[in-house]
Amino acid sequence: MDSSRINGYMKKCSIYFAVIYLITFLTSSLFIQAFDYIHGLIIGAKIVDGWSLGIMVWFGLIFVIPIVYCLIIGFLLFKKHAQT
């Protein structure tokens, strides 16, 4: 795999993760409210409050998405420098 293809993969990966991050950031309240409503319909009581679901979404925004992104970019950088 040549360097230009790896650069292309890195650009596409950066754009995809930026879009995923932005969608998760902007629509997190919709996810939380929908999940909380469905959970209340199934269980019949509001055991899980919106704060805990919000903390899970923010944990994903702060830790999970950036860590996965860094691992993929690190792998691509390693492949790029391994071929030289």
PDB file of N, CA and C in Angstrom:
ATOM      1  N   MET A   1       0.852  -1.167   0.000  1.00  0.00           N
ATOM      2  CA  MET A   1       0.000   0.000   0.000  1.00  0.00           C
ATOM      3  C   MET A   1       0.901   1.234   0.000  1.00  0.00           C
ATOM      4  N   ASP A   2       0.685   2.111  -0.947  1.00  0.00           N
ATOM      5  CA  ASP A   2       1.545   3.280  -1.051  1.00  0.00           C
ATOM      6  C   ASP A   2       1.115   4.394  -0.098  1.00  0.00           C
ATOM      7  N   SER A   3       1.994   5.354   0.027  1.00  0.00           N
ATOM      8  CA  SER A   3       1.808   6.435   0.991  1.00  0.00           C
ATOM      9  C   SER A   3       0.591   7.303   0.670  1.00  0.00           C
ATOM     10  N   SER A   4       0.317   7.516  -0.607  1.00  0.00           N
ATOM     11  CA  SER A   4      -0.829   8.360  -0.967  1.00  0.00           C
ATOM     12  C   SER A   4      -2.154   7.692  -0.610  1.00  0.00           C
ATOM     13  N   ARG A   5      -2.229   6.367  -0.732  1.00  0.00           N
ATOM     14  CA  ARG A   5      -3.455   5.661  -0.339  1.00  0.00           C
ATOM     15  C   ARG A   5      -3.659   5.722   1.168  1.00  0.00           C
ATOM     16  N   ILE A   6      -2.562   5.595   1.923  1.00  0.00           N
ATOM     17  CA  ILE A   6      -2.665   5.691   3.380  1.00  0.00           C
ATOM     18  C   ILE A   6      -3.082   7.106   3.784  1.00  0.00           C
ATOM     19  N   ASN A   7      -2.545   8.117   3.113  1.00  0.00           N
ATOM     20  CA  ASN A   7      -2.967   9.498   3.389  1.00  0.00           C
ATOM     21  C   ASN A   7      -4.450   9.680   3.094  1.00  0.00           C
ATOM     22  N   GLY A   8      -4.932   9.078   2.024  1.00  0.00           N
ATOM     23  CA  GLY A   8      -6.349   9.138   1.693  1.00  0.00           C
ATOM     24  C   GLY A   8      -7.204   8.473   2.757  1.00  0.00           C
ATOM     25  N   TYR A   9      -6.744   7.303   3.244  1.00  0.00           N
ATOM     26  CA  TYR A   9      -7.471   6.616   4.314  1.00  0.00           C
ATOM     27  C   TYR A   9      -7.503   7.457   5.584  1.00  0.00           C
ATOM     28  N   MET A  10      -6.392   8.131   5.868  1.00  0.00           N
ATOM     29  CA  MET A  10      -6.341   8.970   7.066  1.00  0.00           C
ATOM     30  C   MET A  10      -7.305  10.148   6.952  1.00  0.00           C
ATOM     31  N   LYS A  11      -7.387  10.761   5.777  1.00  0.00           N
ATOM     32  CA  LYS A  11      -8.321  11.870   5.576  1.00  0.00           C
ATOM     33  C   LYS A  11      -9.763  11.401   5.692  1.00  0.00           C
ATOM     34  N   LYS A  12     -10.083  10.256   5.062  1.00  0.00           N
ATOM     35  CA  LYS A  12     -11.445   9.720   5.148  1.00  0.00           C
ATOM     36  C   LYS A  12     -11.801   9.349   6.579  1.00  0.00           C
ATOM     37  N   CYS A  13     -10.864   8.737   7.283  1.00  0.00           N
ATOM     38  CA  CYS A  13     -11.097   8.352   8.678  1.00  0.00           C
ATOM     39  C   CYS A  13     -11.342   9.589   9.540  1.00  0.00           C
ATOM     40  N   SER A  14     -10.573  10.640   9.311  1.00  0.00           N
ATOM     41  CA  SER A  14     -10.753  11.875  10.084  1.00  0.00           C
ATOM     42  C   SER A  14     -12.117  12.506   9.816  1.00  0.00           C
ATOM     43  N   ILE A  15     -12.533  12.500   8.561  1.00  0.00           N
ATOM     44  CA  ILE A  15     -13.844  13.066   8.230  1.00  0.00           C
ATOM     45  C   ILE A  15     -14.957  12.229   8.833  1.00  0.00           C
ATOM     46  N   TYR A  16     -14.864  10.904   8.727  1.00  0.00           N
ATOM     47  CA  TYR A  16     -15.900  10.024   9.279  1.00  0.00           C
ATOM     48  C   TYR A  16     -16.024  10.205  10.791  1.00  0.00           C
ATOM     49  N   PHE A  17     -14.899  10.232  11.488  1.00  0.00           N
ATOM     50  CA  PHE A  17     -14.954  10.386  12.939  1.00  0.00           C
ATOM     51  C   PHE A  17     -15.438  11.771  13.341  1.00  0.00           C
ATOM     52  N   ALA A  18     -15.102  12.789  12.567  1.00  0.00           N
ATOM     53  CA  ALA A  18     -15.618  14.126  12.865  1.00  0.00           C
ATOM     54  C   ALA A  18     -17.134  14.165  12.705  1.00  0.00           C
ATOM     55  N   VAL A  19     -17.652  13.514  11.677  1.00  0.00           N
ATOM     56  CA  VAL A  19     -19.101  13.473  11.468  1.00  0.00           C
ATOM     57  C   VAL A  19     -19.776  12.678  12.579  1.00  0.00           C
ATOM     58  N   ILE A  20     -19.219  11.533  12.940  1.00  0.00           N
ATOM     59  CA  ILE A  20     -19.786  10.723  14.025  1.00  0.00           C
ATOM     60  C   ILE A  20     -19.772  11.499  15.330  1.00  0.00           C
ATOM     61  N   TYR A  21     -18.674  12.168  15.608  1.00  0.00           N
ATOM     62  CA  TYR A  21     -18.565  12.948  16.837  1.00  0.00           C
ATOM     63  C   TYR A  21     -19.576  14.087  16.851  1.00  0.00           C
ATOM     64  N   LEU A  22     -19.703  14.793  15.736  1.00  0.00           N
ATOM     65  CA  LEU A  22     -20.630  15.913  15.653  1.00  0.00           C
ATOM     66  C   LEU A  22     -22.079  15.449  15.786  1.00  0.00           C
ATOM     67  N   ILE A  23     -22.431  14.364  15.125  1.00  0.00           N
ATOM     68  CA  ILE A  23     -23.798  13.836  15.234  1.00  0.00           C
ATOM     69  C   ILE A  23     -24.084  13.399  16.663  1.00  0.00           C
ATOM     70  N   THR A  24     -23.150  12.716  17.282  1.00  0.00           N
ATOM     71  CA  THR A  24     -23.343  12.289  18.666  1.00  0.00           C
ATOM     72  C   THR A  24     -23.454  13.481  19.598  1.00  0.00           C
ATOM     73  N   PHE A  25     -22.653  14.501  19.365  1.00  0.00           N
ATOM     74  CA  PHE A  25     -22.690  15.694  20.210  1.00  0.00           C
ATOM     75  C   PHE A  25     -23.998  16.455  20.067  1.00  0.00           C
ATOM     76  N   LEU A  26     -24.437  16.650  18.819  1.00  0.00           N
ATOM     77  CA  LEU A  26     -25.615  17.473  18.586  1.00  0.00           C
ATOM     78  C   LEU A  26     -26.932  16.760  18.880  1.00  0.00           C
ATOM     79  N   THR A  27     -26.968  15.453  18.714  1.00  0.00           N
ATOM     80  CA  THR A  27     -28.232  14.730  18.905  1.00  0.00           C
ATOM     81  C   THR A  27     -28.233  13.865  20.151  1.00  0.00           C
ATOM     82  N   SER A  28     -27.326  14.120  21.070  1.00  0.00           N
ATOM     83  CA  SER A  28     -27.259  13.271  22.264  1.00  0.00           C
ATOM     84  C   SER A  28     -28.538  13.349  23.088  1.00  0.00           C
ATOM     85  N   SER A  29     -29.149  14.523  23.150  1.00  0.00           N
ATOM     86  CA  SER A  29     -30.385  14.631  23.931  1.00  0.00           C
ATOM     87  C   SER A  29     -31.505  13.832  23.291  1.00  0.00           C
ATOM     88  N   LEU A  30     -31.543  13.751  21.972  1.00  0.00           N
ATOM     89  CA  LEU A  30     -32.564  12.928  21.310  1.00  0.00           C
ATOM     90  C   LEU A  30     -32.368  11.451  21.629  1.00  0.00           C
ATOM     91  N   PHE A  31     -31.116  10.998  21.628  1.00  0.00           N
ATOM     92  CA  PHE A  31     -30.836   9.605  21.971  1.00  0.00           C
ATOM     93  C   PHE A  31     -31.223   9.313  23.415  1.00  0.00           C
ATOM     94  N   ILE A  32     -30.863  10.225  24.292  1.00  0.00           N
ATOM     95  CA  ILE A  32     -31.125  10.018  25.718  1.00  0.00           C
ATOM     96  C   ILE A  32     -32.624   9.993  25.993  1.00  0.00           C
ATOM     97  N   GLN A  33     -33.357  10.950  25.454  1.00  0.00           N
ATOM     98  CA  GLN A  33     -34.791  11.002  25.694  1.00  0.00           C
ATOM     99  C   GLN A  33     -35.506   9.800  25.092  1.00  0.00           C
ATOM    100  N   ALA A  34     -35.121   9.402  23.882  1.00  0.00           N
ATOM    101  CA  ALA A  34     -35.756   8.247  23.246  1.00  0.00           C
ATOM    102  C   ALA A  34     -35.469   6.971  24.033  1.00  0.00           C
ATOM    103  N   PHE A  35     -34.234   6.778  24.448  1.00  0.00           N
ATOM    104  CA  PHE A  35     -33.891   5.588  25.212  1.00  0.00           C
ATOM    105  C   PHE A  35     -34.600   5.573  26.560  1.00  0.00           C
ATOM    106  N   ASP A  36     -34.656   6.718  27.198  1.00  0.00           N
ATOM    107  CA  ASP A  36     -35.330   6.811  28.491  1.00  0.00           C
ATOM    108  C   ASP A  36     -36.822   6.523  28.346  1.00  0.00           C
ATOM    109  N   TYR A  37     -37.444   7.008  27.275  1.00  0.00           N
ATOM    110  CA  TYR A  37     -38.872   6.767  27.052  1.00  0.00           C
ATOM    111  C   TYR A  37     -39.150   5.292  26.779  1.00  0.00           C
ATOM    112  N   ILE A  38     -38.354   4.678  25.911  1.00  0.00           N
ATOM    113  CA  ILE A  38     -38.540   3.252  25.597  1.00  0.00           C
ATOM    114  C   ILE A  38     -38.264   2.402  26.826  1.00  0.00           C
ATOM    115  N   HIS A  39     -37.256   2.751  27.582  1.00  0.00           N
ATOM    116  CA  HIS A  39     -36.951   2.022  28.814  1.00  0.00           C
ATOM    117  C   HIS A  39     -38.128   2.103  29.789  1.00  0.00           C
ATOM    118  N   GLY A  40     -38.739   3.285  29.894  1.00  0.00           N
ATOM    119  CA  GLY A  40     -39.898   3.442  30.762  1.00  0.00           C
ATOM    120  C   GLY A  40     -41.094   2.641  30.289  1.00  0.00           C
ATOM    121  N   LEU A  41     -41.269   2.517  28.970  1.00  0.00           N
ATOM    122  CA  LEU A  41     -42.376   1.712  28.443  1.00  0.00           C
ATOM    123  C   LEU A  41     -42.184   0.227  28.726  1.00  0.00           C
ATOM    124  N   ILE A  42     -40.976  -0.244  28.596  1.00  0.00           N
ATOM    125  CA  ILE A  42     -40.700  -1.669  28.796  1.00  0.00           C
ATOM    126  C   ILE A  42     -40.751  -2.029  30.272  1.00  0.00           C
ATOM    127  N   ILE A  43     -40.071  -1.286  31.100  1.00  0.00           N
ATOM    128  CA  ILE A  43     -39.977  -1.595  32.522  1.00  0.00           C
ATOM    129  C   ILE A  43     -41.220  -1.129  33.277  1.00  0.00           C
ATOM    130  N   GLY A  44     -41.791  -0.034  32.858  1.00  0.00           N
ATOM    131  CA  GLY A  44     -42.956   0.500  33.536  1.00  0.00           C
ATOM    132  C   GLY A  44     -42.624   1.533  34.592  1.00  0.00           C
ATOM    133  N   ALA A  45     -41.362   1.741  34.843  1.00  0.00           N
ATOM    134  CA  ALA A  45     -40.951   2.740  35.830  1.00  0.00           C
ATOM    135  C   ALA A  45     -39.686   3.412  35.320  1.00  0.00           C
ATOM    136  N   LYS A  46     -39.456   4.601  35.794  1.00  0.00           N
ATOM    137  CA  LYS A  46     -38.245   5.316  35.403  1.00  0.00           C
ATOM    138  C   LYS A  46     -37.137   5.013  36.412  1.00  0.00           C
ATOM    139  N   ILE A  47     -36.495   3.880  36.208  1.00  0.00           N
ATOM    140  CA  ILE A  47     -35.393   3.500  37.092  1.00  0.00           C
ATOM    141  C   ILE A  47     -34.130   4.249  36.686  1.00  0.00           C
ATOM    142  N   VAL A  48     -33.894   4.337  35.399  1.00  0.00           N
ATOM    143  CA  VAL A  48     -32.719   5.028  34.889  1.00  0.00           C
ATOM    144  C   VAL A  48     -33.118   6.470  34.603  1.00  0.00           C
ATOM    145  N   ASP A  49     -32.429   7.393  35.205  1.00  0.00           N
ATOM    146  CA  ASP A  49     -32.752   8.791  34.961  1.00  0.00           C
ATOM    147  C   ASP A  49     -31.903   9.336  33.813  1.00  0.00           C
ATOM    148  N   GLY A  50     -32.238  10.497  33.365  1.00  0.00           N
ATOM    149  CA  GLY A  50     -31.537  11.099  32.238  1.00  0.00           C
ATOM    150  C   GLY A  50     -30.089  11.429  32.517  1.00  0.00           C
ATOM    151  N   TRP A  51     -29.744  11.659  33.784  1.00  0.00           N
ATOM    152  CA  TRP A  51     -28.365  12.005  34.117  1.00  0.00           C
ATOM    153  C   TRP A  51     -27.415  10.868  33.829  1.00  0.00           C
ATOM    154  N   SER A  52     -27.789   9.649  34.194  1.00  0.00           N
ATOM    155  CA  SER A  52     -26.879   8.524  33.959  1.00  0.00           C
ATOM    156  C   SER A  52     -26.711   8.253  32.472  1.00  0.00           C
ATOM    157  N   LEU A  53     -27.789   8.396  31.691  1.00  0.00           N
ATOM    158  CA  LEU A  53     -27.667   8.227  30.249  1.00  0.00           C
ATOM    159  C   LEU A  53     -26.822   9.339  29.644  1.00  0.00           C
ATOM    160  N   GLY A  54     -26.985  10.545  30.142  1.00  0.00           N
ATOM    161  CA  GLY A  54     -26.168  11.655  29.662  1.00  0.00           C
ATOM    162  C   GLY A  54     -24.701  11.452  29.968  1.00  0.00           C
ATOM    163  N   ILE A  55     -24.416  10.921  31.131  1.00  0.00           N
ATOM    164  CA  ILE A  55     -23.023  10.647  31.493  1.00  0.00           C
ATOM    165  C   ILE A  55     -22.435   9.580  30.579  1.00  0.00           C
ATOM    166  N   MET A  56     -23.235   8.578  30.192  1.00  0.00           N
ATOM    167  CA  MET A  56     -22.745   7.556  29.266  1.00  0.00           C
ATOM    168  C   MET A  56     -22.433   8.166  27.902  1.00  0.00           C
ATOM    169  N   VAL A  57     -23.287   9.061  27.419  1.00  0.00           N
ATOM    170  CA  VAL A  57     -23.038   9.702  26.131  1.00  0.00           C
ATOM    171  C   VAL A  57     -21.785  10.568  26.202  1.00  0.00           C
ATOM    172  N   TRP A  58     -21.635  11.341  27.266  1.00  0.00           N
ATOM    173  CA  TRP A  58     -20.450  12.189  27.391  1.00  0.00           C
ATOM    174  C   TRP A  58     -19.192  11.364  27.589  1.00  0.00           C
ATOM    175  N   PHE A  59     -19.289  10.221  28.251  1.00  0.00           N
ATOM    176  CA  PHE A  59     -18.144   9.319  28.372  1.00  0.00           C
ATOM    177  C   PHE A  59     -17.718   8.836  26.991  1.00  0.00           C
ATOM    178  N   GLY A  60     -18.705   8.516  26.162  1.00  0.00           N
ATOM    179  CA  GLY A  60     -18.388   8.109  24.795  1.00  0.00           C
ATOM    180  C   GLY A  60     -17.749   9.232  24.003  1.00  0.00           C
ATOM    181  N   LEU A  61     -18.240  10.459  24.198  1.00  0.00           N
ATOM    182  CA  LEU A  61     -17.675  11.596  23.479  1.00  0.00           C
ATOM    183  C   LEU A  61     -16.263  11.933  23.937  1.00  0.00           C
ATOM    184  N   ILE A  62     -16.017  11.778  25.224  1.00  0.00           N
ATOM    185  CA  ILE A  62     -14.723  12.181  25.762  1.00  0.00           C
ATOM    186  C   ILE A  62     -13.677  11.084  25.639  1.00  0.00           C
ATOM    187  N   PHE A  63     -14.072   9.820  25.820  1.00  0.00           N
ATOM    188  CA  PHE A  63     -13.092   8.739  25.851  1.00  0.00           C
ATOM    189  C   PHE A  63     -13.194   7.763  24.687  1.00  0.00           C
ATOM    190  N   VAL A  64     -14.341   7.207  24.433  1.00  0.00           N
ATOM    191  CA  VAL A  64     -14.457   6.087  23.489  1.00  0.00           C
ATOM    192  C   VAL A  64     -14.165   6.516  22.055  1.00  0.00           C
ATOM    193  N   ILE A  65     -14.857   7.526  21.561  1.00  0.00           N
ATOM    194  CA  ILE A  65     -14.668   7.940  20.169  1.00  0.00           C
ATOM    195  C   ILE A  65     -13.238   8.430  19.917  1.00  0.00           C
ATOM    196  N   PRO A  66     -12.660   9.290  20.769  1.00  0.00           N
ATOM    197  CA  PRO A  66     -11.272   9.707  20.514  1.00  0.00           C
ATOM    198  C   PRO A  66     -10.254   8.565  20.625  1.00  0.00           C
ATOM    199  N   ILE A  67     -10.472   7.623  21.529  1.00  0.00           N
ATOM    200  CA  ILE A  67      -9.525   6.511  21.659  1.00  0.00           C
ATOM    201  C   ILE A  67      -9.558   5.633  20.420  1.00  0.00           C
ATOM    202  N   VAL A  68     -10.755   5.325  19.916  1.00  0.00           N
ATOM    203  CA  VAL A  68     -10.862   4.518  18.697  1.00  0.00           C
ATOM    204  C   VAL A  68     -10.219   5.260  17.524  1.00  0.00           C
ATOM    205  N   TYR A  69     -10.465   6.562  17.434  1.00  0.00           N
ATOM    206  CA  TYR A  69      -9.868   7.365  16.374  1.00  0.00           C
ATOM    207  C   TYR A  69      -8.344   7.337  16.462  1.00  0.00           C
ATOM    208  N   CYS A  70      -7.806   7.542  17.648  1.00  0.00           N
ATOM    209  CA  CYS A  70      -6.340   7.534  17.825  1.00  0.00           C
ATOM    210  C   CYS A  70      -5.738   6.174  17.492  1.00  0.00           C
ATOM    211  N   LEU A  71      -6.429   5.096  17.838  1.00  0.00           N
ATOM    212  CA  LEU A  71      -5.926   3.760  17.508  1.00  0.00           C
ATOM    213  C   LEU A  71      -5.887   3.538  15.998  1.00  0.00           C
ATOM    214  N   ILE A  72      -6.924   3.956  15.298  1.00  0.00           N
ATOM    215  CA  ILE A  72      -6.946   3.769  13.846  1.00  0.00           C
ATOM    216  C   ILE A  72      -5.899   4.637  13.166  1.00  0.00           C
ATOM    217  N   ILE A  73      -5.783   5.889  13.560  1.00  0.00           N
ATOM    218  CA  ILE A  73      -4.763   6.771  12.970  1.00  0.00           C
ATOM    219  C   ILE A  73      -3.362   6.269  13.314  1.00  0.00           C
ATOM    220  N   GLY A  74      -3.168   5.799  14.533  1.00  0.00           N
ATOM    221  CA  GLY A  74      -1.873   5.230  14.916  1.00  0.00           C
ATOM    222  C   GLY A  74      -1.506   4.021  14.076  1.00  0.00           C
ATOM    223  N   PHE A  75      -2.476   3.173  13.816  1.00  0.00           N
ATOM    224  CA  PHE A  75      -2.237   2.004  12.961  1.00  0.00           C
ATOM    225  C   PHE A  75      -1.854   2.444  11.549  1.00  0.00           C
ATOM    226  N   LEU A  76      -2.575   3.425  11.013  1.00  0.00           N
ATOM    227  CA  LEU A  76      -2.250   3.902   9.667  1.00  0.00           C
ATOM    228  C   LEU A  76      -0.881   4.574   9.617  1.00  0.00           C
ATOM    229  N   LEU A  77      -0.534   5.331  10.656  1.00  0.00           N
ATOM    230  CA  LEU A  77       0.808   5.924  10.705  1.00  0.00           C
ATOM    231  C   LEU A  77       1.889   4.865  10.796  1.00  0.00           C
ATOM    232  N   PHE A  78       1.624   3.817  11.577  1.00  0.00           N
ATOM    233  CA  PHE A  78       2.593   2.737  11.708  1.00  0.00           C
ATOM    234  C   PHE A  78       2.790   2.047  10.349  1.00  0.00           C
ATOM    235  N   LYS A  79       1.682   1.822   9.626  1.00  0.00           N
ATOM    236  CA  LYS A  79       1.798   1.215   8.301  1.00  0.00           C
ATOM    237  C   LYS A  79       2.554   2.120   7.347  1.00  0.00           C
ATOM    238  N   LYS A  80       2.320   3.419   7.457  1.00  0.00           N
ATOM    239  CA  LYS A  80       2.980   4.373   6.562  1.00  0.00           C
ATOM    240  C   LYS A  80       4.487   4.400   6.808  1.00  0.00           C
ATOM    241  N   HIS A  81       4.880   4.412   8.072  1.00  0.00           N
ATOM    242  CA  HIS A  81       6.301   4.468   8.374  1.00  0.00           C
ATOM    243  C   HIS A  81       6.986   3.116   8.267  1.00  0.00           C
ATOM    244  N   ALA A  82       6.238   2.046   8.309  1.00  0.00           N
ATOM    245  CA  ALA A  82       6.830   0.712   8.187  1.00  0.00           C
ATOM    246  C   ALA A  82       7.250   0.417   6.746  1.00  0.00           C
ATOM    247  N   GLN A  83       6.593   1.043   5.791  1.00  0.00           N
ATOM    248  CA  GLN A  83       6.914   0.761   4.405  1.00  0.00           C
ATOM    249  C   GLN A  83       8.092   1.585   3.878  1.00  0.00           C
ATOM    250  N   THR A  84       8.540   2.566   4.656  1.00  0.00           N
ATOM    251  CA  THR A  84       9.679   3.383   4.190  1.00  0.00           C
ATOM    252  C   THR A  84      10.989   2.820   4.662  1.00  0.00           C
TER     253      THR A  84
END
